[in-house]
PDB file of N, CA, C and O in Angstrom:
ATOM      1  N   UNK A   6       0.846  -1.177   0.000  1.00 47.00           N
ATOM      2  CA  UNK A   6       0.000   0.000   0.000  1.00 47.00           C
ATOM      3  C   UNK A   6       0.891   1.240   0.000  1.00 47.00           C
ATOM      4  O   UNK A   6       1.504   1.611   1.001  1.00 47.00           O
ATOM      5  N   UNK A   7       0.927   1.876  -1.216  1.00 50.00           N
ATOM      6  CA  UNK A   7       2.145   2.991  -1.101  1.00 50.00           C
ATOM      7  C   UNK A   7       1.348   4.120  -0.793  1.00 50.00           C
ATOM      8  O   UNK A   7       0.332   4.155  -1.488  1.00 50.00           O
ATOM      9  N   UNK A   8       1.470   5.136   0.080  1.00 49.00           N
ATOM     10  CA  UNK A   8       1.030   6.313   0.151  1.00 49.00           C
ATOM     11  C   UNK A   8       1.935   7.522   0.092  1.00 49.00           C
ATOM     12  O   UNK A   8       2.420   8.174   1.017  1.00 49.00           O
ATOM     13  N   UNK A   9       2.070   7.698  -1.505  1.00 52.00           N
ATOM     14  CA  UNK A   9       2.348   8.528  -2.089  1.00 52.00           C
ATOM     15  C   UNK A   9       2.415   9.820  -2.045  1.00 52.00           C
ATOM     16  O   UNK A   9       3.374  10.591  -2.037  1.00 52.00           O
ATOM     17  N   UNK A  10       0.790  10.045  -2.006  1.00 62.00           N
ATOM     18  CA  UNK A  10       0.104  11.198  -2.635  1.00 62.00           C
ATOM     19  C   UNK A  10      -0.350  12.015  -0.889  1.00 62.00           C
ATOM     20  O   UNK A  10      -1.190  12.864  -0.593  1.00 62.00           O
ATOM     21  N   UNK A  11       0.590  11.311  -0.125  1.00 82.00           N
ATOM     22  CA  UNK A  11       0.034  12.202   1.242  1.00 82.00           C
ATOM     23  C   UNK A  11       1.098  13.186   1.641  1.00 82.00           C
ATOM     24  O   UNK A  11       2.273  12.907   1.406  1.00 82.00           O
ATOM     25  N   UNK A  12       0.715  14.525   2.335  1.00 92.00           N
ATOM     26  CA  UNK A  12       1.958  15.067   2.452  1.00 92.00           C
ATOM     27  C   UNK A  12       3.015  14.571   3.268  1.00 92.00           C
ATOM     28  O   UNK A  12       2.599  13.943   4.241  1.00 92.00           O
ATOM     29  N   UNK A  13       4.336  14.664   3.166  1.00 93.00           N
ATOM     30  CA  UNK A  13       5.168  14.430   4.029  1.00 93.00           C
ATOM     31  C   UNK A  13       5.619  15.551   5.189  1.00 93.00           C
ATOM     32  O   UNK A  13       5.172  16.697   5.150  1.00 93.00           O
ATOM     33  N   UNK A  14       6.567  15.096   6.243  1.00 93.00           N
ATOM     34  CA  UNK A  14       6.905  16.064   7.310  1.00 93.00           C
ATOM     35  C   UNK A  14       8.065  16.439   6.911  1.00 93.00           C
ATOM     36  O   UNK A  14       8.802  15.522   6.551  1.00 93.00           O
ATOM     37  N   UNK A  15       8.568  17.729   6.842  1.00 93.00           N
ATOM     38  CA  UNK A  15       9.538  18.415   5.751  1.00 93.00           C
ATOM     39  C   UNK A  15      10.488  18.174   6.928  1.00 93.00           C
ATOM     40  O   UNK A  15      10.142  18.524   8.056  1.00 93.00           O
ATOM     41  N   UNK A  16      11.834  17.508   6.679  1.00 93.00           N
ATOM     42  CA  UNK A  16      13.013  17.391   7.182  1.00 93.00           C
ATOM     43  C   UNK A  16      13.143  15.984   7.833  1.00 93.00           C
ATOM     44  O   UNK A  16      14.180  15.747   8.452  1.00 93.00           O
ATOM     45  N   UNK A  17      12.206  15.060   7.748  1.00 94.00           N
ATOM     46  CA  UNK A  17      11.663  13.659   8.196  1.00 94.00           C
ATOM     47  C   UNK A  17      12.175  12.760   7.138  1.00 94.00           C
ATOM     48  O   UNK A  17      11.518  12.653   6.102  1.00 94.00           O
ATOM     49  N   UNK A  18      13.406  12.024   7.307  1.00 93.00           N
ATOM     50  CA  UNK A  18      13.837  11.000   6.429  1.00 93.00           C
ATOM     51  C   UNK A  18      13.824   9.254   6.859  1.00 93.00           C
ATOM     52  O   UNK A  18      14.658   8.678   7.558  1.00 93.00           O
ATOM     53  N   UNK A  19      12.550   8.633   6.170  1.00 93.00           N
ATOM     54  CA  UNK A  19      12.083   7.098   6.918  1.00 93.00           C
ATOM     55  C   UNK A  19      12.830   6.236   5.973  1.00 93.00           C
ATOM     56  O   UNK A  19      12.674   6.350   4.757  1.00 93.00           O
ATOM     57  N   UNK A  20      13.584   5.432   6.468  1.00 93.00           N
ATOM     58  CA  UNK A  20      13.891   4.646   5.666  1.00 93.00           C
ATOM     59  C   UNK A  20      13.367   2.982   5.900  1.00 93.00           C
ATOM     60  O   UNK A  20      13.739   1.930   5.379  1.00 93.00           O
ATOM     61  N   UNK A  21      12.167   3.348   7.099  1.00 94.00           N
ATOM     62  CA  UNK A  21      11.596   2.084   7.779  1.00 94.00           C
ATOM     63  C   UNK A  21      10.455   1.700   6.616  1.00 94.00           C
ATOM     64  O   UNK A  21       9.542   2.506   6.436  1.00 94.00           O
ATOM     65  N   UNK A  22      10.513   0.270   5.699  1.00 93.00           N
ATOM     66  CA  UNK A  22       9.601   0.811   4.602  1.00 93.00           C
ATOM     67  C   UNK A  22       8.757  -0.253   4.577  1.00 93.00           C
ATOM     68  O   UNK A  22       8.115  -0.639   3.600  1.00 93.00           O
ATOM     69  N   UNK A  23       8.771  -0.842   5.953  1.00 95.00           N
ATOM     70  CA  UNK A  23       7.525  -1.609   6.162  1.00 95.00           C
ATOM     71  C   UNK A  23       6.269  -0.782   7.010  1.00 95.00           C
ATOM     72  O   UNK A  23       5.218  -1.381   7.239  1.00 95.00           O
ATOM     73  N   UNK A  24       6.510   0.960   7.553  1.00 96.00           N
ATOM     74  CA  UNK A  24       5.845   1.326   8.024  1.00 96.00           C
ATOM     75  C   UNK A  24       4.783   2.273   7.466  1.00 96.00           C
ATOM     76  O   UNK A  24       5.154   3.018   6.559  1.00 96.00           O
ATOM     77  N   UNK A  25       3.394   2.357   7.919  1.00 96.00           N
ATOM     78  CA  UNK A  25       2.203   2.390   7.354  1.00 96.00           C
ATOM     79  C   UNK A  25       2.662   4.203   6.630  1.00 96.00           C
ATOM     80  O   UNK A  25       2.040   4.704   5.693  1.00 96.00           O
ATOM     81  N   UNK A  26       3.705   4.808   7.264  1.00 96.00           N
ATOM     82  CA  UNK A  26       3.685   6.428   7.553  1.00 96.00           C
ATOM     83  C   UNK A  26       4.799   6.394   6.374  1.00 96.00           C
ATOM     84  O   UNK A  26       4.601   7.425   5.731  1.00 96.00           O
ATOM     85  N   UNK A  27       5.773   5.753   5.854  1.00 96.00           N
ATOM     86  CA  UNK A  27       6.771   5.461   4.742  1.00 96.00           C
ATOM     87  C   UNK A  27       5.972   5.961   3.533  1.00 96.00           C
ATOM     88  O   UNK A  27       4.789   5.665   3.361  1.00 96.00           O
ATOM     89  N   UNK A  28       6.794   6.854   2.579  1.00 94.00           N
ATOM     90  CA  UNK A  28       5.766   7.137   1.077  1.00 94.00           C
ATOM     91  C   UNK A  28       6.427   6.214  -0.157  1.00 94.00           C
ATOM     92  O   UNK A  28       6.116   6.334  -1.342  1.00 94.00           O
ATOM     93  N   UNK A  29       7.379   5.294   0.364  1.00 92.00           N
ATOM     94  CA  UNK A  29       8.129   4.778   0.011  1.00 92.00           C
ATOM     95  C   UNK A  29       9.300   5.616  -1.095  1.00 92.00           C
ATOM     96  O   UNK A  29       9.617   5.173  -2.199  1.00 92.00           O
ATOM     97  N   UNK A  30       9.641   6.462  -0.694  1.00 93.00           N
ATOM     98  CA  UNK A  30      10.185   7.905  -1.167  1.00 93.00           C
ATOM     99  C   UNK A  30      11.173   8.688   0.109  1.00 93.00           C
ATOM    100  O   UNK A  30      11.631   9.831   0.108  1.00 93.00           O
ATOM    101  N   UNK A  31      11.252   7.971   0.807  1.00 92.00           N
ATOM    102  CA  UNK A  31      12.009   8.332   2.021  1.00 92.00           C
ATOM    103  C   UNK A  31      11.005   9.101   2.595  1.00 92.00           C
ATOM    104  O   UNK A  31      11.543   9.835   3.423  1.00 92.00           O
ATOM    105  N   UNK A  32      10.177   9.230   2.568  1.00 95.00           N
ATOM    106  CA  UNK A  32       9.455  10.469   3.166  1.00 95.00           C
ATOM    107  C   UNK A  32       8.500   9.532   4.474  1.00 95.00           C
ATOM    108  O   UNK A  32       8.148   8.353   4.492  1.00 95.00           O
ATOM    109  N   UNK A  33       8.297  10.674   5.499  1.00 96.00           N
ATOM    110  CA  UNK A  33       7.114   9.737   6.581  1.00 96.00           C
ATOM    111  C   UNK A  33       5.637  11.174   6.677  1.00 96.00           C
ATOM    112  O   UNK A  33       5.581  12.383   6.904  1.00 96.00           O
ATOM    113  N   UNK A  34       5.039  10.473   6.467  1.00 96.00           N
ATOM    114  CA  UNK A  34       3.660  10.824   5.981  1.00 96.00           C
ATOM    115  C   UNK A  34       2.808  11.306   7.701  1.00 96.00           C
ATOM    116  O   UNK A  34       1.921  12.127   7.935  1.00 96.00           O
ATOM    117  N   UNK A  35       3.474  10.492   8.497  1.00 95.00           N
ATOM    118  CA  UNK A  35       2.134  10.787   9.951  1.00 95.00           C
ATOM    119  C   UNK A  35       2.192  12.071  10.517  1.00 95.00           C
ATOM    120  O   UNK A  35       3.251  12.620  10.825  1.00 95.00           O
ATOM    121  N   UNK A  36       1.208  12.504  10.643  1.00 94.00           N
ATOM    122  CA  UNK A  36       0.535  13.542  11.348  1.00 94.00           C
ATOM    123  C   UNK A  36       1.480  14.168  12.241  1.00 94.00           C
ATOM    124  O   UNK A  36       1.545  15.392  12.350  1.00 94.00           O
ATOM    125  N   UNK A  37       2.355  13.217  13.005  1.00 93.00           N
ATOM    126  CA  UNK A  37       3.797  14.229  13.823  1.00 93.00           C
ATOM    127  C   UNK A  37       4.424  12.716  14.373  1.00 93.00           C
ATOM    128  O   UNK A  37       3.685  11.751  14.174  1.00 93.00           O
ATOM    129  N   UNK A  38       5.446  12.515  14.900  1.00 94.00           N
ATOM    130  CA  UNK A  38       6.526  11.708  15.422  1.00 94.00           C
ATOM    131  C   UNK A  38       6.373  11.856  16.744  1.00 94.00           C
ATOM    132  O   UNK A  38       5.992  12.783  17.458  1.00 94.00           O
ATOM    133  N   UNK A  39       6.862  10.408  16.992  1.00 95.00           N
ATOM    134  CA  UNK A  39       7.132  10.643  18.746  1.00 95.00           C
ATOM    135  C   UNK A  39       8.330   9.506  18.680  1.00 95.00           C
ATOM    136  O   UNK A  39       8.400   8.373  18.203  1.00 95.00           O
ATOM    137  N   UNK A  40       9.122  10.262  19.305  1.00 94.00           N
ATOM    138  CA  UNK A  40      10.937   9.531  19.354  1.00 94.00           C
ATOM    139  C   UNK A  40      11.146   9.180  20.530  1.00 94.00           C
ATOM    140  O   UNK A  40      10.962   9.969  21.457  1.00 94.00           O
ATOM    141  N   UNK A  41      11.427   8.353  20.656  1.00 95.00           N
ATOM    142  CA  UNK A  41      11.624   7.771  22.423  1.00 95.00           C
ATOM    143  C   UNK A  41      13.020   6.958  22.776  1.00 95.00           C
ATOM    144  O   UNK A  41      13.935   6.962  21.952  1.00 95.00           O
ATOM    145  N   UNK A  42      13.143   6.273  24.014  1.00 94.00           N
ATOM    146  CA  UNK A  42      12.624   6.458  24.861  1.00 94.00           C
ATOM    147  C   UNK A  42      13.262   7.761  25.720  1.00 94.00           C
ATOM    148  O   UNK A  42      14.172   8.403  25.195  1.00 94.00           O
ATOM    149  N   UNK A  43      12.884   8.044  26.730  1.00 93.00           N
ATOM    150  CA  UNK A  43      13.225   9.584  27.751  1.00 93.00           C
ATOM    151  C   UNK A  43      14.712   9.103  28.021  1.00 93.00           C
ATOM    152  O   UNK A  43      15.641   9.891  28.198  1.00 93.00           O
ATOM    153  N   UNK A  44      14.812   7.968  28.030  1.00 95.00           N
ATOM    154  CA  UNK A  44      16.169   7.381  29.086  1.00 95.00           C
ATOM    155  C   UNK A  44      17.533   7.713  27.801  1.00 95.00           C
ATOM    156  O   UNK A  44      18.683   7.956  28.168  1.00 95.00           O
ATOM    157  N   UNK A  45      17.191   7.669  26.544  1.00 95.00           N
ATOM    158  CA  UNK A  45      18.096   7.829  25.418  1.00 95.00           C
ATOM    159  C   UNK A  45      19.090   8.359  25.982  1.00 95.00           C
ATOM    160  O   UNK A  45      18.903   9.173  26.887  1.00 95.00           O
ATOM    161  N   UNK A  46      20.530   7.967  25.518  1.00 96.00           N
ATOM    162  CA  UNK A  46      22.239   8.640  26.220  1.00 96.00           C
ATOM    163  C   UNK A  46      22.463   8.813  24.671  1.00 96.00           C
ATOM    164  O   UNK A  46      22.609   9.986  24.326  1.00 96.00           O
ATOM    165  N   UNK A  47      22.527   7.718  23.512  1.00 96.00           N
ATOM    166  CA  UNK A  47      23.189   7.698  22.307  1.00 96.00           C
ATOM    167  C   UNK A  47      22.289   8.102  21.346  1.00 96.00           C
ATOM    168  O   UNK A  47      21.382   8.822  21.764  1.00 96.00           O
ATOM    169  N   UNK A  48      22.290   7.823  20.120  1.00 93.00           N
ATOM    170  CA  UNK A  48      21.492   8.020  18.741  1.00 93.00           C
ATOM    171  C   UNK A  48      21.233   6.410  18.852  1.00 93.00           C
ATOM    172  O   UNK A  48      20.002   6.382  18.884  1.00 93.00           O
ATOM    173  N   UNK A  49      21.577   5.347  18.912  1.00 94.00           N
ATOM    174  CA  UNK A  49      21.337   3.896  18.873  1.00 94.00           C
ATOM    175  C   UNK A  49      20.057   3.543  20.056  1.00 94.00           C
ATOM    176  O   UNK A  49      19.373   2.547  20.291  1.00 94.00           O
ATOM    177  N   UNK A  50      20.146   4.826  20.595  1.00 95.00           N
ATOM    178  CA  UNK A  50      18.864   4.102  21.959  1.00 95.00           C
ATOM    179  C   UNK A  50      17.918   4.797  21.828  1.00 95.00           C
ATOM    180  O   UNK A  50      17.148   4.985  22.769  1.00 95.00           O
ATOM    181  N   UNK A  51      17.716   5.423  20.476  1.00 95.00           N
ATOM    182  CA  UNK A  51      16.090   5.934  19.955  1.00 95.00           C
ATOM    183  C   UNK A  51      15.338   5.406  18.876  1.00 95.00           C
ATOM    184  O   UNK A  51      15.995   4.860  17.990  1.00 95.00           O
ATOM    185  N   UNK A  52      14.320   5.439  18.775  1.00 94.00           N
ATOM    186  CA  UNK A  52      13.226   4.579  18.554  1.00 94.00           C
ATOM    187  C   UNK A  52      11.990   5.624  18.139  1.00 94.00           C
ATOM    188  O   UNK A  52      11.230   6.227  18.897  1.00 94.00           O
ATOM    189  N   UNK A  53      12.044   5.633  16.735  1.00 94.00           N
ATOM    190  CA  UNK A  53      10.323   6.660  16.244  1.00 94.00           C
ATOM    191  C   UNK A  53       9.075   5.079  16.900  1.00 94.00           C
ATOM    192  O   UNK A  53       8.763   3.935  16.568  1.00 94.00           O
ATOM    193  N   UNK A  54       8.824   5.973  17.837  1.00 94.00           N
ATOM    194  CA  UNK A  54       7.550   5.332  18.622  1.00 94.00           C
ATOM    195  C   UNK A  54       6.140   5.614  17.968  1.00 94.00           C
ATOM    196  O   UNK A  54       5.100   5.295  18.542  1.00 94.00           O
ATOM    197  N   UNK A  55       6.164   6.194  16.804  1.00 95.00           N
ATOM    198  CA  UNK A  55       4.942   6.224  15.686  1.00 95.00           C
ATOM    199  C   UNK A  55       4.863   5.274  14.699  1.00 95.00           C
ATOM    200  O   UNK A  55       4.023   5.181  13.804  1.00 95.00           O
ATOM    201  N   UNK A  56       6.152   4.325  15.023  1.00 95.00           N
ATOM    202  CA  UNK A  56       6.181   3.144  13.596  1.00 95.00           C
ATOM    203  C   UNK A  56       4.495   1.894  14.020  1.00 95.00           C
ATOM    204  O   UNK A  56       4.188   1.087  14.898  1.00 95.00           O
ATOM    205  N   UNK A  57       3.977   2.368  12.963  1.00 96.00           N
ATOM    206  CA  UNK A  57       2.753   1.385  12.360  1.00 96.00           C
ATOM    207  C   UNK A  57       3.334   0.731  11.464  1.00 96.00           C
ATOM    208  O   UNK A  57       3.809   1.326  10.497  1.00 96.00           O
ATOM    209  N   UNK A  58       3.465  -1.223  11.642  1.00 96.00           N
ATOM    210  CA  UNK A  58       3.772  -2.092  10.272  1.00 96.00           C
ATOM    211  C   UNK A  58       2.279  -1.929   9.304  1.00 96.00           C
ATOM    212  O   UNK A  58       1.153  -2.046   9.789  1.00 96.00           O
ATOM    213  N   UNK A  59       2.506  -1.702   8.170  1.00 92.00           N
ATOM    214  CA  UNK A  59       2.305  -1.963   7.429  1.00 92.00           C
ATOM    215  C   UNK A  59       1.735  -3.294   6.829  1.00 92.00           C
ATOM    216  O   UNK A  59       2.522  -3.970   6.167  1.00 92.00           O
ATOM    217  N   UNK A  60       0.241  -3.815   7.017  1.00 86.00           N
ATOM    218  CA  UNK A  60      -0.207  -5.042   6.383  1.00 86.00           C
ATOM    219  C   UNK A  60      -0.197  -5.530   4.944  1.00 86.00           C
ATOM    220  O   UNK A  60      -0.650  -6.640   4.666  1.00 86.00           O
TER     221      UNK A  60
END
């Protein structure tokens, strides 16, 4: 299910492309991000907590 034709979040690069928010264009399509967790020290211990798989 490619969703293309939805806008993307300008400066948002997904390369997760099993997720529902992917335009398969690098782009992520959802409404806003939530990056987690609070405890994060590195870049390796965050996590976009908006990833929906994709059926």
């Amino acid at each position: 299910m490619k969703q293309t034709n939805k806008e993307c979040i300008c400066g948002i690069e997904c390369k997760v492309e099993n997720c529902i928010h992917n335009n398969h264009s690098c782009g992520c399509t959802a409404k806003n991000i939530k990056v987690g967790p609070t405890y994060a020290t590195t870049c390796s211990d965050t996590v976009c907590q908006s990833f929906k798989e994709q059926k």
